[in-house]
Structure formats: structure tokens, C-alpha cells
Amino acid sequence: MSRRVVRQSKFRHVFGQAAKADQAYEDIRVSKVTWDSSFCAVNPKFLAIIVEAGGGGAFIVLPLAKTGRVDKNYPLVTGHTAPVLDIDWCPHNDNVIASASDDTTIMVWQIPDYTPVRNITEPIITLEGHSKRVGILSWHPTARNVLLSAGGDNVIIIWNVGTGEVLLSLDDMHPDVIHSVCWNTNGSLLATTCKDKTLRIIDPRKGQVVAERFAAHEGMRPMRAVFTRQGHIFTTGFTRMSQRELGLWDPNNFEEPVALQEMDTSNGVLLPFYDADSSIVYLCGKGDSSIRYFEITEEPPFVHYLNTFSSKEPQRGMGFMPKRGLDVSKCEIARFYKLHERKCEPIVMTVPRKSDLFQDDLYPDTPGPEPALEADEWLSGQDADPVLISLRDGYVPPKHRELRVTKPNILDVRPPSGPRRSQSASNTPLSQHTLETLLEEIKALREQVQAQEQRITSLENMLCELVDGTD
């Protein structure tokens, strides 16, 4: 009698758990625009969500700790004249976020660490180059201030956000609407999917398609693709019979898939979130109420089903926390921010372990907030892997990294070279820009204190009236 051998994996028992009700973000009017982006972006400091806004496009940015009910007058980031379709945090500065809109522009914003008193309406820079709606944004994983955008004009533009210049424009590679774009680990290649059913691997600096596969999934509905750490491409799409399907491909041999699995007959596009440290891919379908996750390995069948996190409510969108924002003391290996119609709910993926010690096998060194290259170095042909950090002592996000404007619209977040000196110890006078920022912050805090004092006074008056009434 043969015994069934169970595959060995430290991720076999990963389980998902929704946060308690008081850890959710309530009363948020999530955008109803019909677009297949995640509508949510998160980093170790902030949660950003695209929201309904009259007369233009807006998103809300909340400090992660600001859970509970969100005030209906909470300041928004507004500036676009049509709905916002995608948002993405800069991987090298937790206070910088880019937004793309139906109004054909991309705006890059500096988010302060304090809560602003009124809407943020002035972006650091507005990038104009697309002739139709811009629906996809993706920061370069290793080069400072390099941002990719893809629009309804079937063009991919790569920008230097620090100067507002177009570094590269890829305008004759896609004959139809681009559905997804993904950088590889060091940002030397792109994987794109398109309405023409073709999966392409592009070298953006050479302006060449280095490999392509027609009908990686035969259905007409949108396909998604992400690079794995081995350099393979993981895809989600649909069969000819409209069944959802996942695939794993080797770009050096696109003839046959490494793996191809049918899933179910739901019609929501599956958004893949890939974690390179654990090689787990999480599939979240818009309109689904579940997250399925798979481990990608070197052994057949290469894509191994692990489990499904199920809930009652369908998801409108999903945010995926970078590894450095996780709680390593609780063996958290992923955290999602699930959008409902009126709220955002964190979902934590955990590996059950008995020990409270740091688990180095779960947390290899992971990309940190420092870029490995400057924009011009990358453009000239240099490649570099991400600068890694250890999570052994947890990750503390750096304080607000101020923009040093050396010429109009320069985004420079590099810390000064040489030994660090505290401002008080330094003989260097504060720059005019820093002084203005400090004065603005003090003014904003004063206004907040004033508002709180007025509220206290009105509550005291109400209390007095109640006391008088009972007498």
C-alpha cells in the first residue's frame, strides 16, 4: 500500500485572518469607476485609497494608525480634473505618491507626516505627455525618481520625476490597450499584456521586444503578468470558454508554458500580488470574496496551491503592504488592505510558529528604501539589484524626507553625504524652503489646536445646558 508523500514547505500552513473591527478604516467612499486597478496603495506609513469625488478625481491618504471611522471632512488629495485611475507609492520615499487620471495627466505628491488641515491641491510636479487616459503607474524598483506610466493611447512613457523629463517613450509596440505592465527585479526589463492577447518582454532602453507570446491565455478578457524572482513570468487570464486560468512561462522558451492551470468560471480579472521573498503569489479577483495563494517552486507542478482566504463581502480593490511594513514578531508574511464599498479592512497572512524569536527563514533580507542607482545611471545602461535591509530588529520608517529644490521641480530625497549632524549642532542656517515648511506645519497644528479648543468649549456649553435642564 503506497503512502501519499506530502510536499515539504514552510508555507503550507499559511493562514489569513481579517483584522478586528476597530482596526479597519470606516466610512470611506471608495471609487466606483470601472477600471481594473487595485484602487489602493499602502506603505509602512500611509494608506491611500481612490475615492468618489464630485467634479474631478481624488484620493484619501491616512496614516496607518488612524483606524476607525474617518471624518467625512477629512482632507483629500485633489487636483485631477477627472477620476483617478491608479496610485502608486514611491518605493524610495514613503512620503511621495504618484496618481494617474482620466484627465491624461500624472501628478506626483508630497504627503506630510502631520495631518493636513485642508485638501492637498498642489502636486510637486504634473507630468503631461499622454493623449488619452492614464491607467497604469509603476515606479522603477531600483533607480531614484524613475516612474513608468501607460495610457489609453497605447504608449508607455518612462519619466524622470526629479526633472519632469521624458526619459523614454515606447509608442509603437502595442497596437491596442495595455492591460498591465511590470518591472523585473532590477528594472532592466518590462512584462506587458495587451488587448491584442500578446504577452511581451520589453527592454525599454533598447526600445525592443525581446520575447513575445501570442494567446498565453486564449480568452478575450484582460490578462495580467508579473515577473518572478527566477525571471519567469506568472500570468492570469481566461480560457476560450471564459474560465479563469493561471500560467507560468519561461521567457527563453515561450513555446510551451512551464505550468497552466484552470481555476473557475468567475468573470472578475485576477490581480496577482507576488512576494519575491517567499515566492508566493496571491490572487485577488475584483468582485471576489476570496484570496487564493500559491507557492512557485523549481519542482513540478511548479505552481502549488496553498490555501484560500474566504470572507462574505466582495472586494472592490486591494492594497499590498511591502515586506518592510510587516510585523515580524507575529510571523506575518503578507498584509492586504481589502476595499469594501464603504470601508477598508486589513487582512493578515501568517505562518504559524511557536517560537517568539526572529524567524530568519521567513524573512530574508528585503528591498529597503534606498535606491541603488540614479535615473541617469539607469538610462545610460547600468543595472543594479535592490539595496537590501534586514528585518531582524523590525523596520522603522524614516521621518518626513524633505524635498530639496535645487532647480524648479527637482525631487531630491538623498540624505546629505558625510557624517550626520543634528540641526542644533550644525552651524549651517536652515534653508528658506525648510523654514517655510516648519512655519506651515506650526500654523497647521495651531489651527488644529484652535479647532479642538472650540469643540471643547461647545461640548462644555452643551453639558451646562443639560445640567441646567435637569435642575
XYZ file of C-alpha atoms in Angstrom:
471
model
C 0.000 0.000 0.000
C 1.654 3.253 -1.150
C 1.716 6.224 1.191
C 0.972 9.674 -0.225
C 4.015 11.886 0.246
C 3.132 15.401 1.390
C 5.226 18.168 -0.184
C 7.543 19.827 2.311
C 7.131 23.593 2.541
C 7.321 26.089 5.388
C 4.392 27.946 3.777
C 1.980 25.005 3.660
C 0.059 26.213 6.721
C -0.092 29.955 5.951
C -3.485 31.259 7.053
C -5.301 34.527 6.522
C -7.181 36.475 9.169
C -9.211 39.674 8.935
C -8.299 42.369 11.459
C -10.686 43.155 14.315
C -13.416 45.698 13.594
C -11.575 48.502 15.434
C -8.527 48.012 13.169
C -10.497 48.756 9.983
C -10.927 52.159 8.299
C -14.639 53.004 8.178
C -16.779 55.478 6.221
C -14.601 55.772 3.121
C -16.468 56.308 -0.147
C -14.410 54.014 -2.369
C -14.377 54.994 -6.068
C -16.982 53.325 -8.283
C -15.094 53.980 -11.527
C -14.914 50.914 -13.801
C -11.204 50.277 -14.110
C -9.214 47.137 -13.296
C -6.610 48.670 -10.981
C -6.311 47.927 -7.271
C -7.659 51.398 -6.149
C -5.475 51.156 -3.046
C -1.763 51.663 -2.292
C -0.063 51.181 1.051
C 3.407 51.565 2.567
C 4.806 51.383 6.138
C 3.486 54.904 6.901
C 0.321 55.558 4.895
C -2.761 54.017 3.340
C -4.023 55.667 0.123
C -7.437 54.900 -1.417
C -9.068 56.303 -4.568
C -12.414 57.786 -3.511
C -15.581 59.170 -5.062
C -15.212 62.885 -5.715
C -17.534 65.358 -7.367
C -16.075 67.493 -10.139
C -12.737 65.735 -10.566
C -10.623 62.946 -9.152
C -9.363 62.469 -5.609
C -7.793 60.006 -3.233
C -7.524 59.937 0.542
C -4.261 59.361 2.428
C -4.477 58.116 6.023
C -1.656 57.417 8.488
C -1.712 53.641 9.103
C -2.506 54.193 12.793
C -5.635 56.258 12.019
C -8.070 53.330 12.181
C -11.764 53.588 12.975
C -14.294 55.963 11.472
C -12.856 58.521 9.077
C -14.365 62.012 9.397
C -16.404 62.949 6.323
C -14.444 66.224 6.094
C -11.042 64.534 6.271
C -8.714 66.293 3.769
C -8.291 64.632 0.368
C -5.586 64.840 -2.290
C -7.346 66.653 -5.115
C -6.034 68.202 -8.293
C -7.069 65.969 -11.175
C -9.999 67.199 -13.289
C -11.305 63.656 -13.977
C -11.377 60.374 -11.991
C -8.110 58.985 -10.601
C -7.481 55.510 -12.078
C -4.252 54.369 -10.383
C -1.991 55.374 -7.481
C 1.471 54.108 -6.515
C 3.786 54.960 -3.595
C 7.414 55.699 -4.390
C 9.496 52.729 -3.106
C 12.346 55.086 -2.128
C 10.381 57.767 -0.263
C 7.376 56.855 1.890
C 6.011 60.417 1.642
C 5.821 60.550 -2.174
C 2.909 59.124 -4.191
C 2.016 59.304 -7.888
C -1.539 59.384 -9.274
C -2.776 58.764 -12.828
C -6.071 60.029 -14.166
C -8.668 60.021 -16.884
C -7.603 63.659 -17.484
C -4.412 62.334 -19.284
C -2.007 63.611 -16.596
C 0.161 62.070 -13.894
C 0.671 64.027 -10.678
C 3.347 63.397 -8.052
C 2.533 64.464 -4.499
C 4.467 65.046 -1.272
C 2.411 63.848 1.703
C 3.307 65.481 5.062
C 3.706 63.402 8.230
C 1.212 65.641 10.052
C -2.495 65.590 9.154
C -3.172 68.470 6.750
C -5.944 70.886 7.679
C -7.324 71.262 4.166
C -7.208 69.332 0.882
C -3.799 68.898 -0.727
C -4.239 70.529 -4.135
C -0.689 71.324 -5.282
C 1.367 68.417 -6.669
C 5.174 68.591 -6.681
C 5.029 68.091 -10.423
C 2.490 67.341 -13.156
C 3.653 65.057 -15.976
C 1.946 65.657 -19.323
C 2.703 63.504 -22.343
C -0.192 61.093 -22.883
C -3.021 61.972 -25.262
C -5.635 59.730 -23.579
C -6.458 58.496 -20.067
C -3.534 57.184 -17.985
C -4.480 53.964 -16.200
C -1.225 52.311 -15.114
C 1.640 53.581 -12.918
C 4.745 51.760 -11.700
C 7.884 53.165 -10.036
C 11.246 51.701 -11.028
C 12.344 49.213 -8.327
C 15.977 50.383 -8.034
C 16.501 53.780 -9.752
C 15.697 57.033 -7.988
C 12.736 59.093 -9.286
C 12.023 56.894 -12.336
C 8.298 56.390 -12.957
C 6.523 54.423 -15.696
C 3.070 55.312 -17.000
C 0.873 53.573 -19.578
C -2.118 55.211 -21.219
C -5.162 54.588 -23.392
C -3.066 55.936 -26.279
C -1.202 52.547 -26.149
C 2.014 54.358 -25.183
C 4.381 53.615 -22.277
C 6.340 56.649 -21.026
C 9.228 56.416 -18.540
C 9.771 59.715 -16.680
C 12.449 61.285 -14.540
C 10.184 62.725 -11.851
C 13.065 64.817 -10.481
C 13.151 66.953 -13.626
C 9.801 66.251 -15.268
C 11.573 64.980 -18.385
C 10.550 62.018 -20.540
C 13.430 59.519 -20.398
C 11.909 57.009 -22.822
C 8.711 56.727 -24.839
C 7.653 53.296 -26.134
C 4.954 54.233 -28.618
C 4.949 51.640 -31.399
C 4.972 48.346 -29.505
C 1.324 47.900 -28.538
C -1.384 48.057 -31.235
C -4.163 48.088 -28.630
C -4.964 48.942 -24.985
C -2.252 47.934 -22.473
C -3.705 45.896 -19.592
C -0.689 45.550 -17.294
C 2.988 46.479 -17.008
C 5.509 45.019 -14.540
C 9.243 45.630 -13.953
C 11.591 42.735 -13.242
C 13.643 42.702 -10.000
C 16.404 45.050 -11.151
C 14.279 47.102 -13.534
C 16.086 46.090 -16.722
C 13.025 44.514 -18.415
C 9.254 45.008 -18.593
C 6.500 42.403 -18.957
C 3.359 43.797 -20.611
C -0.042 42.394 -21.507
C -2.282 43.933 -24.136
C -5.790 43.664 -25.576
C -4.242 42.005 -28.672
C -3.763 38.910 -26.388
C 0.066 39.137 -26.623
C 2.425 38.857 -23.654
C 5.599 40.868 -24.362
C 9.000 41.133 -22.677
C 10.468 44.550 -23.472
C 13.942 46.038 -22.994
C 12.876 49.684 -22.543
C 16.326 51.231 -23.015
C 16.883 49.436 -26.324
C 13.264 50.009 -27.314
C 12.972 46.341 -28.310
C 10.540 43.494 -27.716
C 12.977 40.735 -26.697
C 10.354 37.955 -26.484
C 6.613 37.630 -27.021
C 3.889 35.034 -26.791
C 0.532 35.345 -28.572
C -2.522 33.994 -26.702
C -0.748 32.998 -23.478
C -4.393 32.738 -22.395
C -6.854 32.266 -25.246
C -9.814 34.210 -23.817
C -10.581 37.787 -24.804
C -10.790 39.180 -21.262
C -7.822 41.081 -19.751
C -4.618 39.252 -18.846
C -2.146 40.196 -16.076
C 1.572 39.352 -15.797
C 4.256 39.650 -13.094
C 7.938 38.681 -13.046
C 9.038 36.049 -10.516
C 12.423 36.160 -8.797
C 13.673 33.334 -11.079
C 12.957 35.531 -14.108
C 9.848 33.549 -15.099
C 6.546 35.269 -15.885
C 3.409 34.433 -13.886
C 0.175 35.264 -15.731
C -3.552 35.265 -15.054
C -6.169 35.278 -17.812
C -9.113 33.415 -19.285
C -9.627 30.326 -21.446
C -11.680 30.419 -24.643
C -14.623 29.180 -22.554
C -14.173 32.139 -20.152
C -12.725 30.060 -17.334
C -10.108 31.840 -15.242
C -6.625 30.439 -15.721
C -3.123 30.945 -14.364
C 0.146 30.272 -16.182
C 3.909 30.223 -15.582
C 6.213 30.975 -18.514
C 9.934 30.912 -19.252
C 10.744 33.934 -21.480
C 13.638 31.962 -23.030
C 11.153 29.357 -24.274
C 7.698 30.842 -24.819
C 6.504 27.888 -26.949
C 5.186 25.828 -24.020
C 4.062 27.032 -20.588
C 6.003 25.817 -17.544
C 2.585 25.427 -15.879
C -1.023 26.152 -16.875
C -3.973 25.622 -14.519
C -7.691 26.291 -14.954
C -9.416 27.743 -11.925
C -13.110 28.719 -12.014
C -15.738 30.427 -14.175
C -15.956 33.775 -12.385
C -15.582 36.802 -14.670
C -13.532 39.159 -12.429
C -9.959 39.895 -13.532
C -7.462 38.210 -11.183
C -4.926 40.706 -9.796
C -1.660 38.879 -8.909
C 0.389 40.144 -5.936
C 3.797 38.454 -5.908
C 6.112 38.282 -2.881
C 9.647 37.559 -4.116
C 10.981 36.748 -0.603
C 8.661 33.768 -0.122
C 7.886 33.175 -3.829
C 4.169 33.157 -3.005
C 1.661 34.722 -5.386
C -1.704 35.899 -4.047
C -4.638 36.148 -6.475
C -7.369 38.667 -5.706
C -10.272 38.918 -8.132
C -12.256 42.144 -8.254
C -15.748 41.232 -7.107
C -14.484 38.024 -5.465
C -14.727 37.491 -1.740
C -11.588 35.336 -1.510
C -7.798 35.491 -1.842
C -6.158 32.357 -3.261
C -2.454 31.841 -2.818
C 0.119 29.613 -4.496
C 3.795 28.871 -3.966
C 6.036 28.940 -7.050
C 8.956 26.486 -6.863
C 11.511 24.735 -9.082
C 9.769 21.316 -8.769
C 6.724 20.128 -10.765
C 3.933 21.161 -10.902
C 5.862 24.458 -10.256
C 2.742 26.368 -9.093
C 1.497 24.738 -5.855
C -1.897 25.677 -4.428
C -1.574 26.560 -0.720
C -4.955 27.773 0.522
C -7.825 30.239 0.152
C -8.799 33.037 2.491
C -12.579 33.468 2.224
C -14.917 36.119 3.570
C -18.535 37.149 2.969
C -18.025 40.549 1.372
C -16.734 41.020 -2.203
C -13.609 43.134 -2.663
C -13.657 46.409 -4.635
C -9.877 46.675 -4.650
C -6.786 45.588 -2.724
C -3.619 47.116 -1.283
C -0.465 45.039 -0.692
C 1.987 46.088 2.032
C 5.720 45.963 1.154
C 7.656 43.446 3.259
C 9.320 46.135 5.382
C 5.897 47.212 6.713
C 5.029 43.810 8.255
C 5.110 42.754 11.912
C 7.940 40.191 12.019
C 7.295 39.410 15.707
C 3.964 37.817 14.694
C 5.373 35.848 11.705
C 3.300 37.997 9.344
C 4.384 37.270 5.758
C 1.820 39.422 3.907
C -0.789 42.052 4.704
C -3.610 43.115 2.418
C -5.936 46.103 2.649
C -9.278 44.974 1.264
C -11.641 47.656 -0.044
C -15.361 47.271 0.603
C -17.974 49.750 -0.576
C -17.568 51.975 2.498
C -14.520 50.693 4.350
C -11.016 49.226 4.166
C -10.199 46.065 6.117
C -6.663 44.751 6.798
C -6.130 41.014 6.180
C -3.021 39.418 7.669
C -1.297 36.288 6.313
C 0.651 34.430 8.992
C 2.931 31.373 9.203
C 2.105 29.586 12.480
C 5.257 29.300 14.645
C 5.612 28.528 18.338
C 8.815 30.486 18.924
C 8.812 34.253 19.555
C 12.330 34.591 18.147
C 13.072 36.222 14.784
C 12.455 33.647 12.037
C 15.286 34.188 9.547
C 13.966 31.543 7.152
C 10.731 33.578 6.735
C 12.450 36.942 6.446
C 15.473 37.030 4.141
C 16.938 40.495 3.576
C 14.377 42.503 1.617
C 14.441 45.664 -0.556
C 14.796 48.785 1.613
C 14.005 52.442 0.928
C 17.385 53.405 -0.581
C 17.693 53.470 -4.393
C 20.631 51.621 -5.969
C 21.007 53.948 -8.979
C 20.344 57.488 -10.127
C 17.968 57.992 -13.067
C 20.746 58.981 -15.498
C 22.881 55.960 -14.480
C 19.979 53.628 -15.261
C 19.274 55.395 -18.556
C 22.931 55.050 -19.594
C 22.642 51.248 -19.327
C 23.630 50.446 -15.737
C 21.667 47.830 -13.772
C 21.719 47.178 -10.028
C 19.777 44.869 -7.730
C 17.707 46.489 -4.956
C 19.599 47.618 -1.818
C 18.536 45.065 0.816
C 17.880 45.555 4.528
C 17.433 43.093 7.397
C 14.111 42.973 9.256
C 15.662 41.341 12.344
C 15.011 44.403 14.541
C 11.851 45.409 12.690
C 11.670 48.359 10.293
C 11.204 51.945 11.433
C 10.142 54.242 8.573
C 12.368 57.318 8.260
C 10.878 60.672 9.230
C 9.478 63.001 6.571
C 12.143 63.262 3.864
C 12.058 66.847 2.688
C 12.381 67.831 -0.937
C 15.460 69.921 -1.577
C 14.557 72.088 -4.547
C 17.773 72.989 -6.343
C 16.004 73.987 -9.552
C 12.290 74.016 -10.494
C 10.532 70.706 -9.778
C 13.543 68.726 -8.641
C 12.655 65.777 -6.427
C 15.806 65.024 -4.435
C 15.479 62.871 -1.358
C 19.104 61.807 -0.972
C 20.407 62.319 2.565
C 23.437 64.629 2.662
C 26.774 62.819 2.403
C 29.250 62.812 5.262
C 28.593 62.362 8.999
C 25.113 63.355 10.108
C 24.851 66.350 12.423
C 21.802 67.430 14.308
C 20.358 70.744 13.192
C 21.103 72.359 16.532
C 24.749 71.249 16.429
C 25.153 72.436 12.878
C 26.277 75.942 12.079
C 24.539 75.773 8.684
C 21.457 78.007 8.613
C 18.112 76.389 7.784
C 17.222 76.732 4.105
C 14.342 79.056 3.208
C 12.349 76.029 1.991
C 12.737 74.169 5.335
C 11.786 77.317 7.302
C 8.624 77.757 5.234
C 7.699 74.095 5.752
C 8.221 74.344 9.531
C 6.173 77.552 9.748
C 3.411 75.951 7.691
C 3.404 72.867 9.938
C 3.296 75.030 13.109
C 0.419 77.057 11.616
C -1.484 73.864 10.725
C -1.003 72.434 14.236
C -2.129 75.745 15.799
C -5.298 75.654 13.678
C -5.926 72.058 14.781
C -5.472 73.025 18.459
C -7.802 76.021 17.952
C -10.450 73.763 16.383
C -10.133 71.298 19.294
C -10.485 74.152 21.837
C -13.619 75.397 20.079
C -15.025 71.861 20.136
C -14.261 71.531 23.870
C -15.977 74.889 24.556
C -19.086 73.842 22.601
C -19.211 70.480 24.439
C -18.873 72.277 27.811
C -21.746 74.594 26.831
C -23.892 71.589 25.872
C -23.041 69.972 29.205
C -24.033 73.115 31.095
C -27.354 73.294 29.223
C -28.051 69.629 30.058
C -27.239 70.221 33.750
C -29.472 73.322 33.822
C -32.255 71.372 32.127
C -32.175 68.573 34.733
C -32.331 71.143 37.567
